């Protein structure tokens, strides 16, 4: 093949540094400066010369037939050239230096032979190169073939992110999950820079935080409000409004009947009752504590510092792993002198700056706690019998008692604002929203109140104690901006109420029509608690527990306390596989792929079960078995469900799969009420203790 033909056919090949020519020892070559980061190295056959091996893929066709010994010179202003990906990498890695060192170690005659071979190969066209290589391969022994295999394994690898634009690289990485991104970040500095991009991690956070991912089945807590003024606090979270309603029977009212399970007995079977620790705030210091609760939080300038989304994801992933592995720290709050019957906590109040927990007890008191420190802030007295139900918001606290009354409190000042009377027996449960208050009583009735005017009407239908009530806006059009104090007791269309009773039924009431429109039957004993939950409209799976592990948790406030968490997850990878299989069958609605939503009703009963109900059909879609005695309280969010039982345990459930993932031991009496946050469980018991199970790490 002629030089001209070779030149024409080689125009499509890599355009790299001009090749050096083999010249006499007295000759020299001025090479064109390369664009490679490695500086160009002059070449001659003398032992002091240097050699640039990138000549193997480039040539000067016009100088091909120059006889040996003739000095060559490169034009002063050559046409621009650039390296291909492979030869750019060779220049960056200093491959030419290594080859030059190997070449310098040879005698002059051998050096000329090697240079001649390389020059001929470099000046050949692409088809001729293939022919030369095939011939060389036939002459190679196994040792040379082994060397080729070792070298080619490295040479044929191409880093795509060194070639692709950053935008395309990020698009590729967007298909990876969090684990794969973390592994990619360990490859090189460039990969680390790409894999840590905020755009990628923001997408992963949006996919997982506050909901379960459709791809992997994992969900992460929101932890919406962080409290920078309290860095030592356990991770504050945003628990859903869940005013707990629990049931307990007084000893004098617990009359066993032959046709149904007996009413609940008081807890008095502990042979060694614990010593009740007096709270510092139980002494008269209401003025100081009122000032703390009433003082608005100081306005802080808006922070301009933002956290990387990867850190946001990592923090929440740690908490979710703690949930799955049963890793938690337990604190015990002591102050009540009798069983704790109801509780609620909030970490999203504008002020005070610390989260608030309020508990009600059979000792007739309501206590306000600093959930961060565990210190008692207020002790509200006024009820003459056991406090069975409570709910609070920014402005008020409403409590229901066995003394037949409902009291409205300014919980910040510790003052009773108003007392509502109307029930003829003890008030067991209550629930309010912006417009109305609903209460259930031992007198088998449900009353609907305008808690500003005291006006009320009564719903009748249950045949026994009403243990739980839950308001529900069926059409989602609640008049949030309306002021109940300026209007008569008029109920908006679509305002509904669920009520659960000792007669074993759950009823759905239309408050506008004041009639029962649906009845849920399935429990075979007293129904004690209700919760409403927005869920994704998808299919659930029945799964069985894989294995059991025991974790003894630390951080208890008393050396005599023993708390144990038993986890029922066999393996996280197995859960991921099942979740992924389930995700492929999740129903999607809308053009944007948004998940279809629906509300479900969750109930706990003394028949030892928890049921999940389809509100539209009135049928139980799933029954959770696991407790060996009656269930007194349930709480839930989008990620998990927890229950407290007479068997003195708290169970954490995977609602979608219907299996128990962890069991918490530690209470010495029946667990009467539970509250669920994103990184904690708060439980109250017949033993008078309030326990905080923190999974924040």
XYZ file of C-alpha atoms in Angstrom:
697
model
C 0.000 0.000 0.000
C 1.400 3.385 -0.963
C 2.008 6.188 1.415
C -0.748 8.242 -0.138
C -3.223 5.405 0.190
C -2.190 4.870 3.769
C -2.628 8.538 4.498
C -6.086 8.653 2.979
C -7.355 5.586 4.800
C -5.998 6.769 8.107
C -7.790 10.088 8.319
C -10.535 8.435 10.434
C -8.086 7.230 13.050
C -7.117 8.875 16.338
C -5.474 12.260 15.943
C -2.674 12.310 18.487
C 0.849 13.570 18.974
C 3.077 13.434 15.873
C 5.316 10.385 15.879
C 9.036 10.709 16.391
C 11.292 9.295 13.720
C 14.330 7.110 14.167
C 17.324 9.308 13.393
C 21.041 9.266 13.864
C 22.474 9.967 17.298
C 23.494 13.416 16.100
C 20.029 14.245 14.839
C 17.121 15.597 16.813
C 13.446 16.135 16.373
C 11.401 19.116 17.430
C 8.071 17.703 18.348
C 4.797 19.527 18.187
C 3.539 20.422 21.645
C 0.861 18.019 22.772
C -2.455 18.894 24.299
C -1.947 16.151 26.822
C -1.369 17.172 30.444
C 1.950 15.302 30.164
C 4.630 17.544 28.587
C 6.031 16.486 25.210
C 9.269 14.569 25.460
C 11.940 14.846 22.729
C 13.165 11.619 21.218
C 16.461 10.351 19.846
C 18.228 7.039 19.857
C 20.819 8.185 22.339
C 20.614 6.837 25.861
C 19.787 10.274 27.167
C 16.847 10.695 24.860
C 13.208 10.247 25.767
C 10.478 8.514 23.875
C 6.795 9.376 23.407
C 4.863 6.132 22.694
C 1.706 7.884 21.534
C 3.232 7.776 18.068
C 1.727 4.289 17.687
C -1.603 5.714 16.553
C -0.525 8.760 14.552
C 1.858 9.522 11.712
C 3.038 12.031 9.196
C 2.314 10.445 5.811
C 4.328 13.048 4.022
C 7.456 11.989 5.907
C 7.001 8.246 5.620
C 9.775 7.671 3.073
C 12.389 9.903 4.614
C 15.604 7.897 4.799
C 17.164 7.141 8.126
C 19.640 9.720 9.331
C 17.844 12.653 7.744
C 16.886 15.331 10.223
C 13.187 16.082 10.350
C 11.549 19.243 11.431
C 7.929 19.899 12.270
C 6.159 22.945 10.809
C 6.154 25.893 13.095
C 2.381 26.280 12.904
C 0.877 22.777 12.609
C -2.820 22.146 12.305
C -4.599 21.613 15.652
C -4.641 18.046 16.880
C -6.392 16.322 19.804
C -6.037 13.019 21.578
C -8.655 10.288 21.679
C -9.923 9.105 25.050
C -7.487 6.219 25.267
C -4.360 8.186 24.402
C -5.409 11.068 26.577
C -5.547 8.574 29.453
C -2.150 7.186 28.452
C -0.666 10.659 28.588
C -2.285 11.310 31.973
C -1.004 8.036 33.406
C 2.557 8.607 32.180
C 2.663 5.447 30.074
C 5.241 7.028 27.752
C 7.662 7.485 30.633
C 7.437 3.803 31.582
C 8.038 2.706 27.997
C 10.951 5.092 27.648
C 12.597 3.620 30.709
C 12.186 0.108 29.284
C 13.580 1.266 25.909
C 16.588 2.978 27.471
C 17.598 -0.266 29.137
C 18.189 -1.903 25.713
C 21.407 -1.764 23.633
C 21.444 0.699 20.749
C 21.003 -1.967 18.058
C 17.963 -3.507 19.743
C 16.538 -0.061 20.343
C 16.700 0.657 16.615
C 14.921 -2.611 15.808
C 12.119 -1.925 18.261
C 11.693 1.616 16.960
C 11.570 0.333 13.408
C 8.793 -2.117 14.237
C 6.784 0.541 16.067
C 7.287 3.040 13.249
C 6.090 0.611 10.598
C 3.021 -0.245 12.621
C 2.268 3.416 13.278
C 2.462 4.331 9.584
C 0.170 1.482 8.556
C -3.477 1.830 7.725
C -6.166 0.344 9.884
C -6.638 -2.856 7.805
C -2.868 -3.366 7.662
C -2.635 -2.975 11.430
C -5.239 -5.711 11.891
C -3.245 -8.010 9.606
C -0.002 -7.311 11.459
C -1.697 -7.979 14.823
C -3.197 -11.253 13.615
C 0.234 -12.387 12.446
C 1.834 -11.401 15.740
C -0.853 -13.286 17.677
C -0.110 -16.472 15.759
C 3.538 -16.190 16.751
C 2.827 -15.587 20.444
C 3.296 -18.338 22.996
C 1.025 -18.721 26.018
C 3.250 -16.533 28.134
C 2.877 -13.654 25.663
C -0.870 -14.288 25.336
C -1.165 -14.181 29.106
C 0.608 -10.822 29.105
C -1.772 -9.538 26.441
C -4.786 -10.708 28.424
C -3.551 -8.937 31.524
C -2.802 -5.707 29.704
C -5.974 -5.641 27.584
C -8.193 -6.088 30.619
C -7.064 -2.666 31.764
C -6.663 -0.937 28.413
C -10.158 -1.611 27.073
C -11.829 -0.090 30.117
C -13.254 3.357 29.488
C -14.536 5.681 32.183
C -17.769 6.993 30.650
C -17.908 10.024 32.916
C -14.632 11.346 31.510
C -16.273 11.507 28.082
C -19.923 12.343 28.784
C -21.098 15.844 29.690
C -21.929 16.354 33.354
C -25.643 16.621 32.627
C -25.679 13.255 30.865
C -23.617 11.681 33.643
C -26.104 12.882 36.258
C -28.958 11.498 34.188
C -27.273 8.098 34.172
C -26.589 8.180 37.913
C -30.207 9.144 38.585
C -31.182 5.537 37.821
C -29.107 4.241 40.751
C -30.377 3.707 44.267
C -28.731 5.210 47.346
C -26.489 2.216 48.021
C -25.198 2.150 44.456
C -24.532 5.896 44.530
C -22.461 5.519 47.681
C -20.430 2.776 46.039
C -19.963 4.885 42.914
C -18.627 7.726 45.056
C -15.737 5.476 46.111
C -14.430 4.922 42.557
C -12.558 8.175 42.028
C -12.645 11.848 42.871
C -14.593 12.605 39.708
C -17.147 9.900 40.457
C -17.360 11.127 44.041
C -18.106 14.637 42.832
C -20.862 13.372 40.535
C -22.395 10.842 42.942
C -22.658 13.459 45.714
C -24.508 15.941 43.539
C -27.421 17.547 45.396
C -29.788 16.999 42.476
C -29.409 13.225 42.727
C -29.900 13.055 46.477
C -32.813 15.441 46.439
C -34.582 13.074 44.071
C -33.860 10.115 46.351
C -35.124 12.048 49.381
C -38.353 12.984 47.600
C -38.798 9.343 46.658
C -38.403 7.974 50.194
C -39.056 10.586 52.874
C -42.561 10.534 54.288
C -43.696 7.632 52.127
C -42.680 4.171 51.008
C -40.685 4.028 47.799
C -42.417 2.169 44.989
C -39.114 0.656 43.848
C -37.507 -0.609 47.051
C -40.345 -0.515 49.560
C -38.390 1.595 52.069
C -39.762 4.750 53.615
C -37.957 7.329 55.745
C -39.267 9.672 58.456
C -39.806 13.316 57.592
C -38.259 14.905 60.700
C -39.661 18.136 59.378
C -38.761 20.422 62.220
C -35.244 20.356 63.605
C -34.508 22.353 66.728
C -31.057 23.936 66.396
C -31.299 25.559 69.839
C -31.365 22.082 71.374
C -28.589 20.155 69.658
C -28.511 17.514 72.383
C -32.121 16.603 71.862
C -33.208 13.352 70.354
C -34.199 13.977 66.779
C -37.441 15.936 66.970
C -40.060 14.699 64.628
C -43.488 15.505 63.351
C -45.935 12.968 64.689
C -49.338 12.977 63.074
C -52.124 14.357 65.224
C -53.078 11.305 67.192
C -55.029 12.100 70.339
C -54.937 8.743 72.034
C -58.095 7.205 73.385
C -57.763 4.248 75.645
C -60.072 2.386 77.913
C -59.733 1.245 81.450
C -62.380 0.035 83.876
C -62.496 1.059 87.460
C -62.337 -1.726 89.967
C -65.791 -1.009 91.241
C -67.262 -1.040 87.700
C -65.470 -4.187 86.528
C -68.262 -6.670 86.955
C -67.663 -9.921 85.127
C -70.545 -11.241 83.036
C -71.022 -14.748 81.734
C -71.884 -13.737 78.165
C -68.791 -11.669 77.363
C -65.209 -11.074 78.525
C -64.922 -9.219 81.830
C -64.225 -5.515 82.041
C -60.653 -4.476 82.648
C -59.299 -4.798 86.169
C -56.999 -2.364 87.900
C -53.312 -3.273 87.865
C -52.343 -4.299 91.368
C -50.485 -7.558 90.948
C -46.971 -6.185 91.249
C -45.502 -7.641 94.468
C -42.731 -5.015 94.528
C -44.161 -1.654 93.497
C -41.546 0.844 92.450
C -40.760 3.941 94.447
C -42.414 6.966 92.892
C -39.890 9.703 92.272
C -41.200 13.136 93.132
C -40.942 15.529 90.222
C -39.273 18.889 90.930
C -42.148 20.636 89.221
C -44.697 19.073 91.548
C -43.822 21.840 93.990
C -45.594 25.175 93.682
C -43.772 26.916 90.853
C -46.565 27.421 88.368
C -45.663 31.041 87.782
C -42.208 30.224 86.484
C -43.355 27.335 84.336
C -46.254 29.369 82.959
C -43.810 32.037 81.885
C -41.754 29.425 80.077
C -44.762 28.029 78.248
C -46.302 31.426 77.435
C -43.161 33.229 76.290
C -43.055 33.214 72.467
C -39.917 31.845 70.947
C -37.468 34.583 70.025
C -37.541 35.348 66.351
C -34.443 34.004 64.718
C -33.079 35.365 61.453
C -33.669 32.993 58.567
C -30.738 30.662 58.143
C -28.890 30.816 54.851
C -26.965 27.611 55.508
C -28.403 24.569 53.784
C -27.519 20.962 54.397
C -26.524 18.592 51.600
C -29.381 16.312 50.615
C -27.114 13.329 51.119
C -26.773 14.246 54.794
C -30.533 14.627 55.053
C -31.012 11.161 53.597
C -28.285 9.617 55.748
C -29.761 10.986 58.961
C -33.202 9.583 58.210
C -31.829 6.273 56.983
C -30.093 5.788 60.335
C -33.402 6.230 62.150
C -35.249 3.878 59.811
C -32.576 1.207 60.275
C -32.906 1.599 64.029
C -36.635 0.972 63.685
C -36.050 -2.164 61.660
C -33.312 -3.525 63.898
C -34.981 -2.647 67.197
C -32.241 -0.271 68.331
C -33.619 2.246 70.787
C -32.939 4.059 74.036
C -35.557 4.118 76.760
C -36.351 6.833 79.280
C -38.924 6.500 82.040
C -40.953 9.458 83.308
C -42.324 9.029 86.820
C -44.740 11.334 88.546
C -48.180 9.761 88.353
C -49.210 7.751 91.395
C -51.633 5.508 89.494
C -52.102 4.050 86.041
C -51.586 6.329 83.039
C -54.675 6.160 80.842
C -54.134 8.626 77.989
C -51.363 10.686 76.422
C -50.496 12.917 73.493
C -47.273 14.632 72.474
C -46.321 17.284 69.930
C -42.951 18.411 68.627
C -44.214 21.048 66.198
C -45.465 23.774 68.542
C -44.220 27.270 67.771
C -43.595 27.788 71.447
C -42.328 26.658 73.828
C -39.108 25.699 72.103
C -39.217 22.146 73.473
C -41.642 19.310 72.606
C -44.634 18.826 74.894
C -46.107 15.609 76.300
C -49.386 15.600 78.252
C -50.615 12.564 80.176
C -53.785 11.740 82.105
C -54.046 9.241 84.926
C -56.236 7.417 87.374
C -54.664 9.636 90.052
C -57.081 12.372 88.806
C -54.290 14.607 87.484
C -53.121 15.763 84.091
C -49.388 16.329 83.807
C -47.501 18.421 81.245
C -43.955 17.254 80.492
C -40.921 18.571 78.679
C -40.412 15.629 76.322
C -36.769 16.554 75.746
C -35.607 16.614 79.339
C -38.310 14.449 80.917
C -39.091 17.132 83.493
C -42.627 17.829 84.600
C -43.784 21.337 83.715
C -47.352 21.437 85.062
C -49.691 19.311 87.129
C -53.323 20.159 86.351
C -55.817 19.318 89.088
C -59.571 19.669 89.018
C -61.139 16.382 88.029
C -62.547 14.401 90.929
C -62.123 10.985 89.328
C -59.866 9.277 86.795
C -58.846 11.180 83.664
C -59.617 8.845 80.762
C -59.128 10.957 77.618
C -57.328 14.097 76.450
C -56.383 16.047 73.354
C -54.526 19.343 72.968
C -53.418 21.842 70.349
C -51.625 25.203 70.375
C -54.396 26.943 72.289
C -56.173 24.472 74.526
C -56.311 21.110 76.231
C -59.555 19.169 76.581
C -59.841 16.301 79.055
C -62.561 13.778 79.792
C -63.008 12.123 83.155
C -64.974 9.463 84.961
C -66.504 12.322 87.000
C -68.926 12.798 84.015
C -67.336 16.109 82.953
C -65.234 17.491 80.154
C -62.822 20.269 81.034
C -61.191 22.820 78.731
C -57.782 24.021 79.946
C -55.223 26.636 79.144
C -52.412 24.122 79.464
C -49.738 26.804 79.231
C -50.985 28.520 82.393
C -52.403 25.417 84.037
C -55.869 26.971 84.347
C -59.265 25.387 83.744
C -61.227 27.609 81.355
C -64.547 25.802 81.188
C -66.345 22.672 82.278
C -68.812 20.910 79.976
C -71.488 18.737 81.545
C -73.994 16.571 79.742
C -73.057 12.930 80.032
C -74.742 10.983 82.820
C -71.766 8.675 83.287
C -67.999 8.879 82.939
C -66.438 10.304 79.789
C -64.154 7.664 78.261
C -63.030 9.236 74.976
C -63.041 12.493 73.014
C -61.854 13.977 69.744
C -62.090 17.521 68.369
C -61.226 19.479 65.248
C -61.615 23.136 64.289
C -65.393 23.079 64.606
C -66.745 20.371 66.851
C -65.932 18.196 69.812
C -67.129 14.585 70.047
C -67.168 12.601 73.278
C -68.095 9.031 74.170
C -69.273 7.864 77.538
C -70.096 4.975 79.809
C -73.753 5.984 79.291
C -73.497 4.404 75.751
C -74.027 7.751 73.982
C -71.915 10.011 71.799
C -72.274 13.774 72.218
C -71.317 16.376 69.631
C -70.416 19.761 71.163
C -69.739 23.277 70.083
C -67.064 23.657 72.697
C -67.323 27.452 72.593
C -71.045 27.671 73.342
C -71.558 24.371 75.117
C -74.432 23.382 72.805
C -74.617 19.679 72.017
C -76.696 16.898 70.501
C -76.636 13.193 71.239
C -76.127 10.149 69.021
C -77.671 6.919 70.295
C -77.212 3.418 68.982
C -74.469 1.663 70.901
C -75.510 -0.774 73.594
C -72.474 -0.430 75.850
C -69.596 1.867 76.753
C -68.314 4.043 73.925
C -64.522 3.666 74.110
C -63.273 5.623 71.079
C -64.501 8.367 68.735
C -62.831 9.777 65.643
C -64.004 12.708 63.480
C -63.616 12.361 59.706
C -64.165 14.759 56.805
C -65.397 12.363 54.125
C -65.178 14.903 51.295
C -62.032 16.597 52.631
C -63.712 20.008 52.584
C -63.676 20.907 56.259
C -64.147 24.565 56.909
C -60.797 25.118 58.525
C -61.182 28.846 58.603
C -64.594 28.957 60.287
C -64.862 30.119 63.879
C -67.061 27.789 65.946
C -67.482 30.508 68.564
C -69.343 32.732 66.090
C -71.697 30.140 64.646
C -74.484 27.938 65.866
C -73.993 24.210 66.008
C -74.246 23.599 62.285
C -72.366 20.652 60.826
C -70.947 20.794 57.314
C -72.029 18.192 54.801
C -69.550 15.365 54.729
C -68.607 15.588 58.401
C -68.541 12.026 59.724
C -67.760 10.320 63.010
C -66.516 6.838 63.861
C -67.339 5.390 67.267
C -66.219 2.117 68.858
C -67.959 0.395 71.716
C -67.869 -2.431 74.194
C -70.710 -3.984 72.210
C -68.029 -5.106 69.708
C -69.139 -2.815 66.864
C -67.830 0.277 65.127
C -70.360 2.759 63.785
C -70.040 5.462 61.142
C -72.270 8.493 61.732
C -73.295 11.282 59.378
C -73.215 14.285 61.700
C -75.178 16.507 59.328
C -78.038 13.982 59.298
C -77.344 12.759 62.845
C -77.811 9.156 61.798
C -75.719 5.993 61.654
C -74.993 5.135 58.021
C -72.710 2.102 58.410
C -71.772 -0.513 60.961
C -68.467 -2.404 61.045
C -68.681 -5.862 62.579
C -65.924 -8.413 62.979
C -64.405 -8.007 66.423
C -65.634 -10.546 68.936
C -64.903 -8.429 72.007
C -64.817 -4.823 73.176
C -63.296 -2.376 70.679
C -60.993 -0.029 72.574
C -59.261 2.284 70.089
C -59.594 3.740 66.591
C -57.244 5.446 64.169
C -57.691 6.883 60.662
C -54.854 6.753 58.151
C -54.269 7.961 54.578
C -52.615 5.161 52.614
C -51.603 4.427 49.047
C -54.309 2.543 47.204
C -52.301 -0.598 46.459
C -52.394 -4.275 47.142
C -51.054 -5.812 50.330
C -49.253 -9.048 50.798
C -49.496 -11.726 53.434
C -46.090 -12.508 54.810
C -44.813 -14.655 57.622
C -42.127 -13.802 60.111
C -38.677 -14.964 59.126
C -36.650 -14.988 62.311
C -36.475 -13.554 65.777
C -33.680 -11.514 67.308
C -33.407 -10.035 70.793
C -31.896 -6.642 71.591
C -31.455 -5.407 75.158
C -31.820 -1.668 74.913
C -29.833 0.827 76.930
C -30.313 4.312 78.173
C -32.888 3.543 80.862
C -33.125 6.022 83.678
C -33.207 3.415 86.407
C -30.850 0.530 86.872
C -33.738 -1.694 87.923
C -35.585 -1.155 84.651
C -35.252 -3.962 82.145
C -36.270 -3.207 78.574
C -35.997 -5.639 75.721
C -36.784 -5.324 72.024
C -37.408 -8.514 70.075
C -37.162 -8.027 66.308
C -39.022 -10.352 63.958
C -37.354 -9.380 60.674
C -35.244 -12.204 59.301
C -33.253 -10.127 56.868
C -33.451 -6.693 55.367
C -32.562 -7.993 51.927
C -35.461 -10.430 51.990
C -37.782 -7.605 52.972
C -36.474 -5.520 50.103
C -37.203 -8.326 47.643
C -40.738 -8.726 48.900
C -41.252 -4.963 48.909
C -39.932 -4.692 45.358
C -42.280 -7.429 44.207
C -45.155 -5.648 45.878
C -44.179 -2.304 44.370
C -44.534 -3.691 40.852
C -48.223 -4.159 41.568
C -48.947 -0.828 43.203
C -51.750 1.080 41.506
C -50.881 4.501 40.122
C -53.303 7.236 39.209
C -52.918 10.392 37.125
C -50.638 11.366 34.295
C -47.863 12.338 36.675
C -47.728 8.878 38.204
C -49.021 10.076 41.577
C -50.180 7.403 43.943
C -53.878 6.884 44.440
C -54.873 7.706 48.035
C -57.553 6.336 50.288
C -58.322 6.311 53.980
C -58.462 3.206 56.106
C -59.731 2.649 59.629
C -57.604 0.801 62.184
C -59.100 -0.650 65.361
C -57.757 -2.463 68.416
C -59.874 -4.791 70.515
C -59.796 -6.928 73.632
C -60.131 -9.977 71.348
C -56.287 -9.653 71.041
C -56.446 -8.460 67.411
C -56.001 -5.336 65.335
C -58.161 -4.924 62.263
C -57.712 -2.721 59.194
C -61.016 -1.746 57.577
C -62.037 -0.565 54.137
C -64.275 2.388 54.903
C -66.183 2.194 51.620
C -67.213 -1.438 51.990
C -67.218 -1.744 55.766
C -65.173 -4.947 55.506
C -61.989 -5.851 57.350
C -59.156 -6.133 54.816
C -56.566 -7.459 57.263
C -56.392 -8.793 60.796
C -53.142 -8.588 62.764
C -52.510 -11.388 65.238
C -49.686 -11.382 67.767
C -50.783 -10.132 71.169
C -51.738 -12.794 73.672
C -54.082 -10.452 75.565
C -56.367 -7.580 74.677
C -55.191 -4.544 72.715
C -55.882 -1.257 74.516
C -54.283 1.304 72.228
C -53.063 1.684 68.641
C -51.182 4.445 66.819
C -50.000 4.634 63.224
C -48.405 6.669 60.482
C -47.579 5.986 56.834
C -44.587 3.829 57.693
C -45.651 1.696 60.633
C -48.275 0.816 63.189
C -47.799 0.275 66.938
C -50.071 -1.287 69.531
C -50.125 -1.557 73.309
C -51.649 -4.537 75.029
C -52.741 -5.983 78.341
C -49.891 -8.485 77.921
C -47.541 -5.601 78.908
C -45.886 -5.402 75.491
C -45.762 -2.928 72.625
C -45.634 -4.318 69.116
C -44.426 -2.568 65.959
C -46.169 -3.740 62.777
C -45.618 -3.572 59.055
C -49.144 -2.621 58.103
C -48.873 -3.538 54.432
C -47.476 -6.991 55.061
C -49.498 -7.589 58.205
C -46.583 -8.824 60.289
C -44.995 -7.793 63.549
C -41.472 -6.424 63.094
C -40.557 -5.810 66.749
C -41.867 -6.376 70.265
C -40.914 -4.023 73.116
C -40.839 -5.328 76.679
C -40.347 -3.252 79.810
C -43.628 -2.143 81.333
C -44.676 -3.887 84.528
C -48.368 -3.429 83.835
C -50.801 -3.379 80.955
C -49.889 -0.844 78.256
C -52.956 1.385 78.184
C -52.012 4.036 75.620
C -49.365 4.620 72.962
C -48.237 7.581 70.881
C -46.164 7.277 67.716
C -43.623 9.783 66.415
C -41.216 9.506 63.532
C -38.320 8.521 65.750
C -39.987 7.473 68.983
C -42.819 5.684 70.744
C -44.335 7.073 73.940
C -46.298 4.617 76.064
C -48.326 4.794 79.260
C -49.055 1.884 81.532
C -51.024 0.672 84.516
C -47.755 0.704 86.431
C -47.900 4.522 86.452
C -44.839 4.938 84.239
C -44.507 6.800 80.962
C -41.780 5.360 78.744
C -40.115 7.032 75.766
C -38.614 4.585 73.266
C -36.274 6.680 71.108
C -34.970 5.284 67.809
C -33.026 8.402 66.846
C -29.693 6.714 67.525
